């Protein structure tokens, strides 16, 4: 007689656990119990290939190093570029495929922000002062100064010529 209530209880528990995951796999706002989060990982802009002149393409590498318990990066980083009065979310690079990376304590991953430098004085440019990086599974971001010049706008400041790559494992 106990088999039926035990089976129902087990099934109910499994359904509740399944409901905790929203199934999202892209962007920075998906939820995951083992997601990497700012404060448990360090996030910093590393080496950059700065676009020297208007129309040139530059790349900024962002490094993530796990400082805590194992965690998972699942999806794309959520990157917002900020100028006073304007915040623009960068889209993933065309054709990029997100992969799930598991980071043990001390492991690192990177992603790249690729941008086209805008011409000084062009009203379509995003005169970025910072970028906010939010990792998948977290709502807390790391603000990083933007010191790479204006980002060209395709049609306006809200449509920048910039994108974000997928995460890549760093190191061995």
PDB file of C-alpha atoms in Angstrom, residues 13-161:
ATOM      1  CA  UNK A  13       9.413  16.089  -6.284  1.00  0.00           C
ATOM      2  CA  UNK A  14      10.874  15.454  -9.741  1.00  0.00           C
ATOM      3  CA  UNK A  15       8.354  17.811 -11.336  1.00  0.00           C
ATOM      4  CA  UNK A  16       9.124  20.547  -8.812  1.00  0.00           C
ATOM      5  CA  UNK A  17      12.855  20.255  -9.473  1.00  0.00           C
ATOM      6  CA  UNK A  18      12.278  20.375 -13.222  1.00  0.00           C
ATOM      7  CA  UNK A  19      10.194  23.543 -12.826  1.00  0.00           C
ATOM      8  CA  UNK A  20      13.176  25.355 -11.285  1.00  0.00           C
ATOM      9  CA  UNK A  21      14.997  25.466 -14.633  1.00  0.00           C
ATOM     10  CA  UNK A  22      13.550  27.893 -17.191  1.00  0.00           C
ATOM     11  CA  UNK A  23      15.298  26.054 -20.020  1.00  0.00           C
ATOM     12  CA  UNK A  24      16.938  29.229 -21.326  1.00  0.00           C
ATOM     13  CA  UNK A  25      20.259  28.791 -23.035  1.00  0.00           C
ATOM     14  CA  UNK A  26      21.195  32.232 -24.254  1.00  0.00           C
ATOM     15  CA  UNK A  27      21.519  35.706 -22.906  1.00  0.00           C
ATOM     16  CA  UNK A  28      22.633  36.542 -19.405  1.00  0.00           C
ATOM     17  CA  UNK A  29      19.338  36.195 -17.603  1.00  0.00           C
ATOM     18  CA  UNK A  30      18.735  32.432 -17.644  1.00  0.00           C
ATOM     19  CA  UNK A  31      18.632  30.654 -14.289  1.00  0.00           C
ATOM     20  CA  UNK A  32      20.822  27.761 -13.252  1.00  0.00           C
ATOM     21  CA  UNK A  33      21.602  26.518  -9.756  1.00  0.00           C
ATOM     22  CA  UNK A  34      25.235  25.888 -10.703  1.00  0.00           C
ATOM     23  CA  UNK A  35      25.716  29.009 -12.827  1.00  0.00           C
ATOM     24  CA  UNK A  36      28.857  31.082 -12.466  1.00  0.00           C
ATOM     25  CA  UNK A  37      28.221  34.451 -10.827  1.00  0.00           C
ATOM     26  CA  UNK A  38      30.189  37.651 -10.319  1.00  0.00           C
ATOM     27  CA  UNK A  39      31.631  37.482  -6.821  1.00  0.00           C
ATOM     28  CA  UNK A  40      32.364  33.765  -7.177  1.00  0.00           C
ATOM     29  CA  UNK A  41      34.337  34.332 -10.363  1.00  0.00           C
ATOM     30  CA  UNK A  42      36.596  37.196 -11.382  1.00  0.00           C
ATOM     31  CA  UNK A  43      35.661  39.045 -14.566  1.00  0.00           C
ATOM     32  CA  UNK A  44      38.067  41.421 -16.256  1.00  0.00           C
ATOM     33  CA  UNK A  45      38.927  42.850 -19.643  1.00  0.00           C
ATOM     34  CA  UNK A  46      42.191  41.351 -20.773  1.00  0.00           C
ATOM     35  CA  UNK A  47      44.181  41.876 -23.895  1.00  0.00           C
ATOM     36  CA  UNK A  48      42.596  44.040 -26.530  1.00  0.00           C
ATOM     37  CA  UNK A  49      43.224  44.649 -30.185  1.00  0.00           C
ATOM     38  CA  UNK A  50      42.055  48.253 -30.203  1.00  0.00           C
ATOM     39  CA  UNK A  51      40.668  49.612 -33.463  1.00  0.00           C
ATOM     40  CA  UNK A  52      43.089  52.467 -34.251  1.00  0.00           C
ATOM     41  CA  UNK A  53      40.902  54.501 -36.638  1.00  0.00           C
ATOM     42  CA  UNK A  54      37.280  54.989 -37.658  1.00  0.00           C
ATOM     43  CA  UNK A  55      36.006  51.998 -39.613  1.00  0.00           C
ATOM     44  CA  UNK A  56      38.585  49.602 -38.162  1.00  0.00           C
ATOM     45  CA  UNK A  57      37.542  46.510 -36.223  1.00  0.00           C
ATOM     46  CA  UNK A  58      38.749  45.909 -32.684  1.00  0.00           C
ATOM     47  CA  UNK A  59      38.424  43.087 -30.196  1.00  0.00           C
ATOM     48  CA  UNK A  60      38.295  43.110 -26.403  1.00  0.00           C
ATOM     49  CA  UNK A  61      38.892  39.781 -24.665  1.00  0.00           C
ATOM     50  CA  UNK A  62      37.025  39.307 -21.382  1.00  0.00           C
ATOM     51  CA  UNK A  63      38.392  36.685 -18.987  1.00  0.00           C
ATOM     52  CA  UNK A  64      36.420  34.786 -16.357  1.00  0.00           C
ATOM     53  CA  UNK A  65      38.259  32.801 -13.657  1.00  0.00           C
ATOM     54  CA  UNK A  66      36.372  30.644 -11.164  1.00  0.00           C
ATOM     55  CA  UNK A  67      37.337  31.475  -7.573  1.00  0.00           C
ATOM     56  CA  UNK A  68      34.846  29.168  -5.845  1.00  0.00           C
ATOM     57  CA  UNK A  69      32.915  25.903  -6.179  1.00  0.00           C
ATOM     58  CA  UNK A  70      32.497  24.358  -9.644  1.00  0.00           C
ATOM     59  CA  UNK A  71      30.033  26.235 -11.835  1.00  0.00           C
ATOM     60  CA  UNK A  72      28.659  26.166 -15.361  1.00  0.00           C
ATOM     61  CA  UNK A  73      28.556  28.782 -18.134  1.00  0.00           C
ATOM     62  CA  UNK A  74      25.553  27.915 -20.291  1.00  0.00           C
ATOM     63  CA  UNK A  75      24.621  30.356 -23.048  1.00  0.00           C
ATOM     64  CA  UNK A  76      26.114  33.663 -24.113  1.00  0.00           C
ATOM     65  CA  UNK A  77      27.396  36.445 -21.877  1.00  0.00           C
ATOM     66  CA  UNK A  78      24.965  39.340 -21.470  1.00  0.00           C
ATOM     67  CA  UNK A  79      26.945  42.523 -22.275  1.00  0.00           C
ATOM     68  CA  UNK A  80      25.500  46.016 -21.983  1.00  0.00           C
ATOM     69  CA  UNK A  81      27.492  48.970 -23.296  1.00  0.00           C
ATOM     70  CA  UNK A  82      26.793  52.252 -21.500  1.00  0.00           C
ATOM     71  CA  UNK A  83      27.115  55.912 -22.352  1.00  0.00           C
ATOM     72  CA  UNK A  84      25.430  58.581 -20.230  1.00  0.00           C
ATOM     73  CA  UNK A  85      21.677  58.238 -20.809  1.00  0.00           C
ATOM     74  CA  UNK A  86      21.932  55.166 -23.073  1.00  0.00           C
ATOM     75  CA  UNK A  87      22.437  51.457 -22.452  1.00  0.00           C
ATOM     76  CA  UNK A  88      22.622  49.031 -25.372  1.00  0.00           C
ATOM     77  CA  UNK A  89      22.712  45.229 -25.139  1.00  0.00           C
ATOM     78  CA  UNK A  90      25.126  43.602 -27.574  1.00  0.00           C
ATOM     79  CA  UNK A  91      23.927  40.661 -29.651  1.00  0.00           C
ATOM     80  CA  UNK A  92      25.797  37.373 -30.134  1.00  0.00           C
ATOM     81  CA  UNK A  93      28.020  37.158 -33.211  1.00  0.00           C
ATOM     82  CA  UNK A  94      26.239  35.855 -36.297  1.00  0.00           C
ATOM     83  CA  UNK A  95      26.685  32.121 -36.577  1.00  0.00           C
ATOM     84  CA  UNK A  96      28.132  31.750 -33.066  1.00  0.00           C
ATOM     85  CA  UNK A  97      27.010  28.651 -31.198  1.00  0.00           C
ATOM     86  CA  UNK A  98      26.865  28.698 -27.420  1.00  0.00           C
ATOM     87  CA  UNK A  99      28.445  25.791 -25.610  1.00  0.00           C
ATOM     88  CA  UNK A 100      28.171  24.658 -22.026  1.00  0.00           C
ATOM     89  CA  UNK A 101      31.443  25.016 -20.114  1.00  0.00           C
ATOM     90  CA  UNK A 102      32.024  23.606 -16.653  1.00  0.00           C
ATOM     91  CA  UNK A 103      34.591  25.523 -14.628  1.00  0.00           C
ATOM     92  CA  UNK A 104      36.285  23.931 -11.625  1.00  0.00           C
ATOM     93  CA  UNK A 105      37.917  26.218  -9.069  1.00  0.00           C
ATOM     94  CA  UNK A 106      40.817  27.953 -10.826  1.00  0.00           C
ATOM     95  CA  UNK A 107      39.549  27.228 -14.361  1.00  0.00           C
ATOM     96  CA  UNK A 108      39.134  30.085 -16.831  1.00  0.00           C
ATOM     97  CA  UNK A 109      37.065  30.942 -19.877  1.00  0.00           C
ATOM     98  CA  UNK A 110      37.037  33.900 -22.249  1.00  0.00           C
ATOM     99  CA  UNK A 111      34.739  35.628 -24.682  1.00  0.00           C
ATOM    100  CA  UNK A 112      35.357  38.451 -27.119  1.00  0.00           C
ATOM    101  CA  UNK A 113      33.561  41.723 -27.767  1.00  0.00           C
ATOM    102  CA  UNK A 114      34.145  42.669 -31.412  1.00  0.00           C
ATOM    103  CA  UNK A 115      33.386  46.257 -32.456  1.00  0.00           C
ATOM    104  CA  UNK A 116      33.877  48.757 -35.254  1.00  0.00           C
ATOM    105  CA  UNK A 117      35.352  52.077 -34.177  1.00  0.00           C
ATOM    106  CA  UNK A 118      33.132  55.033 -34.963  1.00  0.00           C
ATOM    107  CA  UNK A 119      34.165  58.345 -36.486  1.00  0.00           C
ATOM    108  CA  UNK A 120      34.526  61.184 -33.975  1.00  0.00           C
ATOM    109  CA  UNK A 121      31.494  63.456 -33.978  1.00  0.00           C
ATOM    110  CA  UNK A 122      29.168  61.026 -35.791  1.00  0.00           C
ATOM    111  CA  UNK A 123      25.746  61.150 -34.114  1.00  0.00           C
ATOM    112  CA  UNK A 124      25.189  57.420 -34.756  1.00  0.00           C
ATOM    113  CA  UNK A 125      28.176  56.481 -32.568  1.00  0.00           C
ATOM    114  CA  UNK A 126      27.818  55.018 -29.112  1.00  0.00           C
ATOM    115  CA  UNK A 127      30.265  56.978 -26.987  1.00  0.00           C
ATOM    116  CA  UNK A 128      30.732  54.083 -24.591  1.00  0.00           C
ATOM    117  CA  UNK A 129      32.147  54.705 -21.134  1.00  0.00           C
ATOM    118  CA  UNK A 130      31.676  51.212 -19.695  1.00  0.00           C
ATOM    119  CA  UNK A 131      30.350  47.744 -20.335  1.00  0.00           C
ATOM    120  CA  UNK A 132      28.440  45.647 -17.843  1.00  0.00           C
ATOM    121  CA  UNK A 133      29.036  41.878 -18.080  1.00  0.00           C
ATOM    122  CA  UNK A 134      26.388  39.544 -16.639  1.00  0.00           C
ATOM    123  CA  UNK A 135      27.044  35.804 -16.743  1.00  0.00           C
ATOM    124  CA  UNK A 136      24.355  33.233 -17.543  1.00  0.00           C
ATOM    125  CA  UNK A 137      22.488  32.247 -14.391  1.00  0.00           C
ATOM    126  CA  UNK A 138      23.096  35.560 -12.631  1.00  0.00           C
ATOM    127  CA  UNK A 139      21.523  38.994 -12.331  1.00  0.00           C
ATOM    128  CA  UNK A 140      24.660  40.652 -10.927  1.00  0.00           C
ATOM    129  CA  UNK A 141      27.148  42.113 -13.366  1.00  0.00           C
ATOM    130  CA  UNK A 142      30.704  43.374 -13.402  1.00  0.00           C
ATOM    131  CA  UNK A 143      31.150  46.915 -14.705  1.00  0.00           C
ATOM    132  CA  UNK A 144      34.300  47.345 -16.809  1.00  0.00           C
ATOM    133  CA  UNK A 145      35.542  50.703 -18.132  1.00  0.00           C
ATOM    134  CA  UNK A 146      35.386  51.059 -21.938  1.00  0.00           C
ATOM    135  CA  UNK A 147      38.562  52.750 -23.168  1.00  0.00           C
ATOM    136  CA  UNK A 148      38.560  51.640 -26.791  1.00  0.00           C
ATOM    137  CA  UNK A 149      36.940  54.632 -28.512  1.00  0.00           C
ATOM    138  CA  UNK A 150      33.416  55.212 -29.838  1.00  0.00           C
ATOM    139  CA  UNK A 151      31.478  52.264 -31.268  1.00  0.00           C
ATOM    140  CA  UNK A 152      30.081  52.872 -34.750  1.00  0.00           C
ATOM    141  CA  UNK A 153      26.308  52.758 -35.059  1.00  0.00           C
ATOM    142  CA  UNK A 154      24.761  51.017 -38.069  1.00  0.00           C
ATOM    143  CA  UNK A 155      21.700  53.267 -38.093  1.00  0.00           C
ATOM    144  CA  UNK A 156      21.793  54.826 -34.604  1.00  0.00           C
ATOM    145  CA  UNK A 157      23.424  54.600 -31.178  1.00  0.00           C
ATOM    146  CA  UNK A 158      20.951  51.832 -30.338  1.00  0.00           C
ATOM    147  CA  UNK A 159      22.210  49.646 -33.198  1.00  0.00           C
ATOM    148  CA  UNK A 160      25.980  49.412 -32.634  1.00  0.00           C
ATOM    149  CA  UNK A 161      28.406  47.570 -34.875  1.00  0.00           C
TER     150      UNK A 161
END
